C-alpha positions as CSV (number, residue, x, y, z in Angstrom):
1,M,-15.0,9.6,-21.7
2,R,-15.9,7.8,-18.7
3,Y,-16.2,9.8,-15.0
4,F,-16.0,7.6,-11.9
5,E,-17.2,9.1,-9.4
6,S,-17.6,7.7,-5.8
7,D,-19.1,9.5,-2.6
8,S,-16.0,10.8,-1.5
9,F,-15.4,12.1,-5.3
10,T,-18.2,14.6,-7.1
11,Y,-18.9,16.2,-9.8
12,P,-21.6,18.6,-8.7
13,E,-22.2,21.7,-11.3
14,N,-19.8,19.6,-13.2
15,K,-16.6,20.9,-11.1
16,M,-14.9,18.0,-9.1
17,F,-15.0,17.7,-5.7
18,C,-13.5,15.3,-2.5
19,E,-15.7,15.0,-0.4
20,E,-17.1,19.2,0.2
21,V,-14.1,21.1,-1.1
22,A,-13.4,21.9,-4.5
23,V,-10.3,20.4,-6.3
24,E,-9.8,23.3,-7.6
25,K,-8.8,25.6,-4.4
26,L,-6.4,22.7,-3.0
27,A,-4.6,23.0,-6.6
28,S,-5.0,26.5,-5.8
29,E,-3.8,26.2,-2.4
30,F,-0.6,23.8,-2.7
31,G,0.0,23.7,-6.3
32,T,0.8,20.0,-8.3
33,P,1.5,17.5,-8.4
34,L,-0.9,16.7,-5.2
35,Y,-2.0,14.2,-3.3
36,I,-5.9,14.5,-1.8
37,Y,-7.2,11.6,0.3
38,S,-10.5,11.2,1.8
39,R,-10.7,10.5,5.5
40,K,-14.7,9.7,4.6
41,F,-13.5,6.5,2.5
42,F,-11.1,5.4,4.8
43,T,-12.9,5.5,7.0
44,E,-16.2,3.7,5.7
45,R,-13.8,1.1,4.2
46,F,-12.4,-0.1,7.0
47,K,-15.9,-0.2,9.5
48,E,-17.1,-2.5,6.2
49,L,-14.5,-4.8,6.3
50,S,-14.6,-5.2,10.1
51,E,-18.5,-5.9,9.8
52,A,-18.1,-8.4,7.6
53,F,-16.0,-10.7,9.8
54,S,-17.9,-9.1,13.0
55,S,-19.6,-12.9,14.1
56,V,-15.6,-13.9,14.8
57,N,-12.6,-13.0,16.6
58,H,-10.8,-10.7,14.1
59,K,-8.2,-7.9,14.4
60,I,-7.5,-5.9,11.4
61,Y,-3.9,-5.0,10.9
62,Y,-3.6,-1.9,8.5
63,A,-0.6,-3.2,5.8
64,S,1.0,0.2,6.3
65,K,3.6,-0.2,2.9
66,A,-0.1,0.8,1.1
67,N,0.4,4.6,2.6
68,Y,2.6,5.6,5.0
69,N,1.8,9.2,6.1
70,I,1.2,8.8,9.8
71,N,-1.8,10.7,9.6
72,V,-3.2,7.8,7.7
73,I,-1.4,5.0,10.2
74,K,-3.3,7.2,13.6
75,L,-6.7,7.5,11.5
76,F,-6.7,3.6,11.3
77,S,-5.6,3.0,15.0
78,D,-7.9,5.1,16.1
79,L,-11.3,2.7,14.2
80,G,-9.3,-0.1,15.9
81,A,-6.6,-1.1,13.5
82,G,-3.3,-3.3,14.4
83,I,-0.7,-1.3,12.3
84,D,1.7,-3.9,9.8
85,V,5.2,-2.8,9.2
86,N,7.8,-3.8,6.6
87,S,10.8,-2.4,8.3
88,A,12.9,-0.2,11.1
89,G,11.2,2.6,8.8
90,E,7.8,2.0,9.0
91,L,7.8,0.8,12.6
92,L,9.2,4.3,13.1
93,R,6.6,5.7,11.4
94,A,3.8,4.1,13.6
95,K,5.9,4.9,16.6
96,E,5.9,8.5,15.6
97,A,1.9,8.1,15.0
98,G,1.2,7.6,18.6
99,I,1.3,3.3,18.1
100,S,2.0,1.3,21.1
101,G,4.4,-1.6,20.4
102,N,1.9,-4.5,21.0
103,E,0.0,-3.0,17.8
104,L,2.1,-3.5,15.8
105,M,3.6,-6.7,13.9
106,L,6.8,-7.0,12.0
107,S,6.9,-8.6,8.5
108,G,9.1,-8.6,5.5
109,V,11.5,-11.3,3.9
110,G,14.3,-9.7,5.0
111,K,14.4,-8.3,7.7
112,T,18.3,-7.4,9.3
113,V,19.2,-7.7,12.8
114,E,18.6,-4.4,14.1
115,E,15.3,-4.3,12.5
116,I,14.2,-7.5,14.8
117,K,15.8,-5.9,17.8
118,L,13.7,-2.9,17.5
119,A,10.7,-4.9,16.9
120,L,11.6,-7.2,20.3
121,K,11.8,-3.5,22.0
122,E,9.3,-1.9,21.0
123,N,7.0,-5.4,22.4
124,V,5.4,-6.3,18.5
125,M,2.3,-8.1,19.2
126,M,4.7,-11.4,16.5
127,L,7.3,-10.9,14.3
128,K,6.4,-12.6,10.8
129,A,9.0,-15.2,9.9
130,E,9.7,-15.8,6.7
131,S,13.0,-19.1,6.8
132,E,14.0,-21.5,9.4
133,D,17.0,-19.3,9.2
134,E,15.5,-16.5,10.8
135,V,13.7,-17.7,13.3
136,I,17.0,-19.2,14.5
137,R,18.2,-16.0,14.1
138,I,15.4,-14.5,16.5
139,N,16.3,-17.0,18.9
140,E,19.4,-16.1,19.3
141,I,18.7,-11.6,19.7
142,A,15.9,-12.8,22.0
143,A,18.3,-14.7,23.9
144,S,20.9,-11.7,24.3
145,M,18.0,-9.7,25.2
146,G,16.8,-12.2,28.2
147,I,13.3,-12.3,26.3
148,T,10.8,-14.6,24.3
149,A,9.8,-13.5,21.0
150,P,6.1,-14.0,19.8
151,V,7.0,-15.4,16.0
152,A,4.5,-16.9,13.3
153,F,6.1,-18.2,10.1
154,R,4.4,-16.9,6.4
155,V,3.6,-20.0,4.9
156,N,3.3,-20.9,1.3
157,P,0.2,-22.3,0.4
158,D,1.7,-22.5,-3.3
159,V,-1.8,-20.8,-4.7
160,D,-2.3,-18.9,-7.7
161,A,-3.7,-16.1,-7.3
162,G,-4.0,-15.0,-11.0
163,T,-2.4,-11.2,-9.8
164,H,0.4,-9.5,-11.9
165,P,3.0,-11.5,-11.4
166,Y,5.2,-8.9,-9.5
167,I,2.8,-8.4,-6.7
168,S,2.2,-12.8,-7.0
169,T,3.6,-13.9,-3.5
170,G,1.8,-17.3,-2.5
171,L,3.3,-19.4,-5.3
172,A,6.2,-22.0,-4.8
173,E,8.7,-19.9,-7.5
174,N,8.0,-16.9,-5.4
175,K,10.4,-15.2,-3.1
176,F,8.1,-15.7,0.3
177,G,7.8,-18.1,3.0
178,I,7.7,-21.8,3.6
179,P,6.6,-24.2,1.6
180,A,3.6,-25.3,3.2
181,S,4.7,-29.5,2.5
182,E,7.7,-28.6,5.2
183,A,5.5,-26.2,7.3
184,L,4.8,-28.7,9.9
185,D,7.9,-30.5,10.7
186,T,9.7,-26.9,10.6
187,Y,7.2,-25.4,13.3
188,K,7.9,-28.3,15.8
189,R,11.3,-28.0,15.5
190,C,11.5,-24.1,16.1
191,N,9.1,-24.4,18.6
192,A,11.6,-25.9,20.9
193,L,13.9,-23.4,20.7
194,S,14.4,-21.6,23.7
195,N,13.8,-17.9,23.2
196,V,10.5,-18.1,20.8
197,K,7.6,-19.0,20.9
198,M,5.6,-20.0,17.9
199,C,1.8,-18.0,18.3
200,G,0.7,-18.1,14.6
201,I,0.2,-18.9,10.8
202,D,0.7,-16.6,8.3
203,M,-0.6,-16.2,4.6
204,H,-0.4,-14.1,1.9
205,I,-0.1,-14.9,-2.0
206,G,-1.2,-11.8,-3.1
207,S,-2.2,-8.1,-4.5
208,Q,-4.9,-7.2,-6.3
209,I,-6.9,-10.5,-5.9
210,T,-10.6,-9.8,-7.5
211,S,-11.8,-13.4,-7.3
212,A,-12.7,-14.7,-3.6
213,D,-11.8,-18.3,-5.0
214,P,-7.5,-18.3,-4.4
215,F,-8.6,-16.9,-0.7
216,E,-10.7,-19.9,0.0
217,E,-8.8,-22.5,-1.4
218,A,-5.6,-20.6,0.3
219,V,-6.9,-20.5,3.8
220,A,-8.5,-24.3,3.4
221,R,-4.9,-25.5,3.3
222,L,-3.8,-23.3,6.0
223,A,-6.6,-24.0,8.2
224,E,-5.8,-27.9,8.0
225,L,-2.0,-27.1,8.4
226,Y,-3.3,-24.9,11.5
227,K,-5.1,-27.6,13.0
228,K,-2.3,-30.5,12.2
229,I,0.3,-28.2,14.2
230,R,-2.3,-27.6,17.6
231,K,-1.9,-31.0,17.7
232,E,1.6,-31.5,18.3
233,G,1.8,-29.2,20.9
234,V,2.3,-26.2,19.5
235,E,0.1,-23.2,20.7
236,L,-1.0,-21.0,18.5
237,E,-3.1,-18.4,18.5
238,H,-3.6,-16.0,15.3
239,F,-4.7,-17.2,11.8
240,D,-3.6,-14.5,9.6
241,I,-5.0,-14.5,5.9
242,G,-3.0,-11.9,4.6
243,G,-3.8,-8.6,2.6
244,G,-4.7,-8.3,-1.1
245,I,-8.1,-8.1,-1.1
246,G,-8.5,-6.3,-4.7
247,I,-10.2,-3.3,-5.2
248,R,-11.8,-1.3,-8.8
249,Y,-9.7,0.7,-10.6
250,N,-11.0,0.4,-14.2
251,D,-13.8,-2.2,-14.9
252,E,-12.6,-5.3,-12.9
253,K,-15.2,-6.8,-11.0
254,V,-14.0,-7.3,-7.5
255,F,-15.8,-9.5,-4.1
256,T,-17.0,-7.4,-1.5
257,P,-16.1,-8.2,2.3
258,S,-19.0,-9.9,3.5
259,Q,-18.9,-12.1,0.0
260,L,-15.1,-13.0,1.5
261,A,-16.4,-13.4,4.7
262,D,-18.8,-15.9,3.6
263,R,-16.7,-18.7,1.5
264,I,-13.6,-17.7,4.8
265,L,-16.2,-18.0,8.1
266,P,-17.2,-21.3,7.8
267,I,-13.8,-22.5,7.2
268,V,-11.8,-21.0,10.4
269,K,-15.3,-20.3,12.5
270,D,-14.0,-23.7,14.2
271,L,-10.0,-22.6,14.9
272,D,-10.4,-21.1,18.5
273,C,-7.8,-18.7,17.5
274,Q,-8.5,-15.0,16.3
275,L,-8.6,-14.4,12.8
276,V,-6.0,-11.9,11.1
277,L,-6.5,-9.4,8.4
278,E,-3.8,-7.2,6.7
279,P,-6.1,-4.6,3.9
280,G,-3.4,-2.1,3.2
281,R,-4.6,-1.3,-0.8
282,F,-8.4,-1.7,0.0
283,L,-8.7,0.7,2.7
284,T,-6.6,3.6,0.9
285,A,-6.6,3.2,-3.0
286,N,-9.9,4.5,-3.9
287,G,-9.7,7.3,-1.3
288,G,-7.0,8.7,-3.0
289,I,-6.3,10.7,-6.4
290,L,-3.4,12.2,-7.3
291,L,-4.3,15.6,-9.0
292,T,-1.5,17.2,-12.1
293,E,-1.5,19.6,-14.6
294,T,-1.5,19.4,-18.3
295,L,1.9,21.8,-19.3
296,Y,1.5,21.4,-22.5
297,T,-0.2,19.1,-25.6
298,K,1.7,18.1,-28.5
299,E,1.1,15.9,-31.6
300,N,3.9,13.3,-33.9
301,R,2.6,11.6,-36.8
302,G,-0.5,11.5,-35.7
303,K,-0.5,10.8,-32.1
304,K,-1.4,12.6,-29.3
305,F,0.6,13.4,-25.7
306,I,-1.2,15.2,-22.6
307,V,2.5,16.1,-21.2
308,A,1.7,17.0,-17.2
309,D,3.4,17.8,-14.3
310,G,2.6,14.6,-12.3
311,A,5.4,12.1,-13.4
312,M,6.5,8.5,-12.6
313,T,8.5,9.6,-9.7
314,D,4.8,10.6,-8.0
315,L,3.5,7.6,-9.4
316,L,5.2,4.9,-10.3
317,R,2.6,2.2,-10.7
318,P,2.5,2.7,-14.9
319,S,5.2,2.5,-15.7
320,I,6.7,-1.0,-13.7
321,Y,3.3,-2.8,-13.3
322,K,1.4,-1.4,-16.6
323,A,-1.0,-0.8,-14.2
324,Y,-4.4,1.7,-15.0
325,H,-5.4,4.2,-13.2
326,H,-8.4,6.3,-14.5
327,I,-7.7,9.8,-16.0
328,Q,-10.7,12.5,-15.7
329,P,-10.7,16.0,-16.3
330,V,-11.4,18.1,-12.9
331,V,-13.7,20.4,-14.6
332,K,-16.2,19.1,-17.4
333,N,-15.9,21.0,-20.0
334,N,-17.8,18.7,-22.9
335,R,-15.3,18.8,-24.9
336,A,-14.5,16.4,-27.7
337,D,-12.5,12.9,-26.7
338,I,-8.8,12.5,-27.8
339,T,-7.1,8.6,-27.4
340,C,-3.8,10.5,-26.0
341,D,-0.7,9.3,-23.9
342,V,-0.7,11.2,-21.0
343,V,2.6,11.6,-20.2
344,G,5.1,13.1,-17.9
345,P,8.3,15.6,-17.6
346,V,11.0,12.8,-16.3
347,C,13.2,12.0,-19.4
348,E,12.6,8.2,-19.3
349,S,10.1,7.2,-22.5
350,G,8.7,4.8,-19.3
351,D,7.5,7.9,-17.7
352,F,3.7,7.5,-18.4
353,L,0.3,7.8,-16.3
354,A,-1.3,6.5,-19.3
355,K,-1.0,5.0,-22.4
356,G,-3.6,5.1,-25.6
357,R,-6.2,6.6,-23.6
358,E,-9.8,8.3,-24.6
359,I,-10.2,11.5,-22.2
360,E,-12.1,14.6,-22.8
361,E,-9.8,17.0,-24.8
362,P,-7.5,19.4,-22.1
363,R,-5.5,22.4,-23.1
364,S,-2.3,23.8,-21.3
365,G,-3.7,24.4,-17.8
366,D,-6.3,22.2,-16.9
367,L,-5.9,19.8,-13.9
368,L,-6.6,15.8,-14.6
369,A,-7.1,13.5,-11.7
370,V,-6.0,11.0,-11.4
371,M,-8.2,8.1,-9.9
372,S,-7.4,5.3,-7.2
373,A,-3.7,6.8,-6.4
374,G,-4.2,6.5,-2.3
375,A,-2.4,3.0,-2.1
376,Y,1.1,2.7,-3.6
377,G,1.4,6.1,-4.5
378,M,3.4,8.6,-2.1
379,V,5.1,5.6,-1.0
380,M,6.6,5.2,-4.3
381,A,7.4,8.5,-4.8
382,S,11.2,8.9,-5.9
383,N,13.6,12.4,-6.3
384,Y,14.7,10.6,-9.7
385,N,15.3,13.9,-11.8
386,G,15.8,16.0,-8.9
387,R,11.8,16.8,-8.6
388,R,10.6,17.3,-5.0
389,R,8.2,14.7,-3.8
390,A,4.0,15.9,-3.7
391,P,2.7,17.8,-0.4
392,E,-0.3,15.1,1.0
393,V,-3.8,16.9,1.9
394,M,-6.4,14.9,3.6
395,V,-10.4,16.2,3.1
396,D,-12.9,15.6,6.1
397,G,-16.2,17.2,4.8
398,N,-15.7,20.9,4.5
399,E,-12.3,20.8,6.5
400,Y,-9.0,19.5,4.9
401,F,-5.3,19.0,6.2
402,L,-1.7,19.8,5.2
403,L,-0.6,16.3,5.9
404,R,2.8,16.9,4.6
405,S,3.9,19.7,2.4
406,R,6.3,19.8,-0.6
407,E,9.7,19.5,-0.6
408,T,12.0,21.9,-1.2
409,Y,15.5,22.4,-2.9
410,E,16.9,22.4,0.1
411,H,15.8,18.8,2.0
412,L,16.9,17.4,-1.4
413,L,20.5,18.9,-0.5
414,Y,20.5,18.8,2.9
415,D,22.8,16.6,3.7
416,E,25.5,16.5,0.6
417,K,28.1,19.7,0.5
418,L,31.2,20.4,-0.8
419,I,34.4,18.6,-0.7
420,E,37.0,21.4,-0.8
421,K,39.8,19.6,-0.1
422,L,38.8,16.8,-2.7
423,H,38.2,19.0,-5.8
424,K,42.0,21.1,-4.9
425,K,43.5,17.8,-5.4
426,E,41.6,16.9,-8.3
427,S,43.4,20.9,-9.8
428,N,46.3,20.7,-8.4
429,E,47.0,16.9,-10.1
């Protein structure tokens, strides 16, 4: 079988290490399933992207929806990133990490009144609106608070990013943003509102984009629109190209940050504004693994299964996207390869981490590493079947830190209680 290795995940003496720490040691101390992150990977990935765009005024806003552990948010903030949040919950997590409001932007297609008020109270750098109706509401709320709200529209350039339909966001058929064809008039109308300042233009055409072509096409379209809006007297300050930079999960051919910059910088260099990028997956996915233990192996009519303690409740992407995550043993035992499904304990046929996968045959008790799990892993975890969410650990050289402990059963029951009166009534009847 193939083994994925990197500077952060290696196999000295045929045993997996995250940086300088043996993965087996972490399993022994914290149990499985377990999320493990590499601080080195996160740091180097951020610096690579920032350096690629260093020739222009730019700012990276980490898309915290990818991995919103407060220590991950804090790490990117310390490196110079702002934070992109999509809800009150993510905003408050960023605040808990010590991020000031002017380093935040609030995104999201359906912001509530509560979320808008919170963002304005925290003095966020920008609210990204997705409809004119939303801007009208932001204006009303800002007026009631006696302030002016900084707003940018997410504009839909109707570009096919060539990605999974569930994570494509830049087509006319998607729910996101306003149409580019209507944007100029919409900006003009909203700029006339008394308590709104239109300060930027934003796009986000999808996630896990593996070609720079759709980025170049969408940026070119929006750059022309940006110029037209500025000519109408709307004082835009930010040009936001969103996120969506693809990473290697399997055998994808992906572009580098410098290759993206080569395509985009000639288009935006004369816009006289700050270029904004919003990466999430690109910064964290390949810097994390989900560690799981083999519970049983079984065979049904010639079909082989590995039953692991990791499940769709820990990593949902394979179940809902049929997403590929490479899976490899933590210890290379030089056994024969088998073709099997790697499944979890949850009572659903959709509970799998891989199907028809070739892997070195594991035995009960063997550890498996589910690769590329640093993004859209823990943030999508659930308690279905009464399962406890996994702990998270970050490795820094030869040190490691528990970022979040495994949930206890008391956590699962913290706000439930038996209502005795309700059951007495039932028994009397």
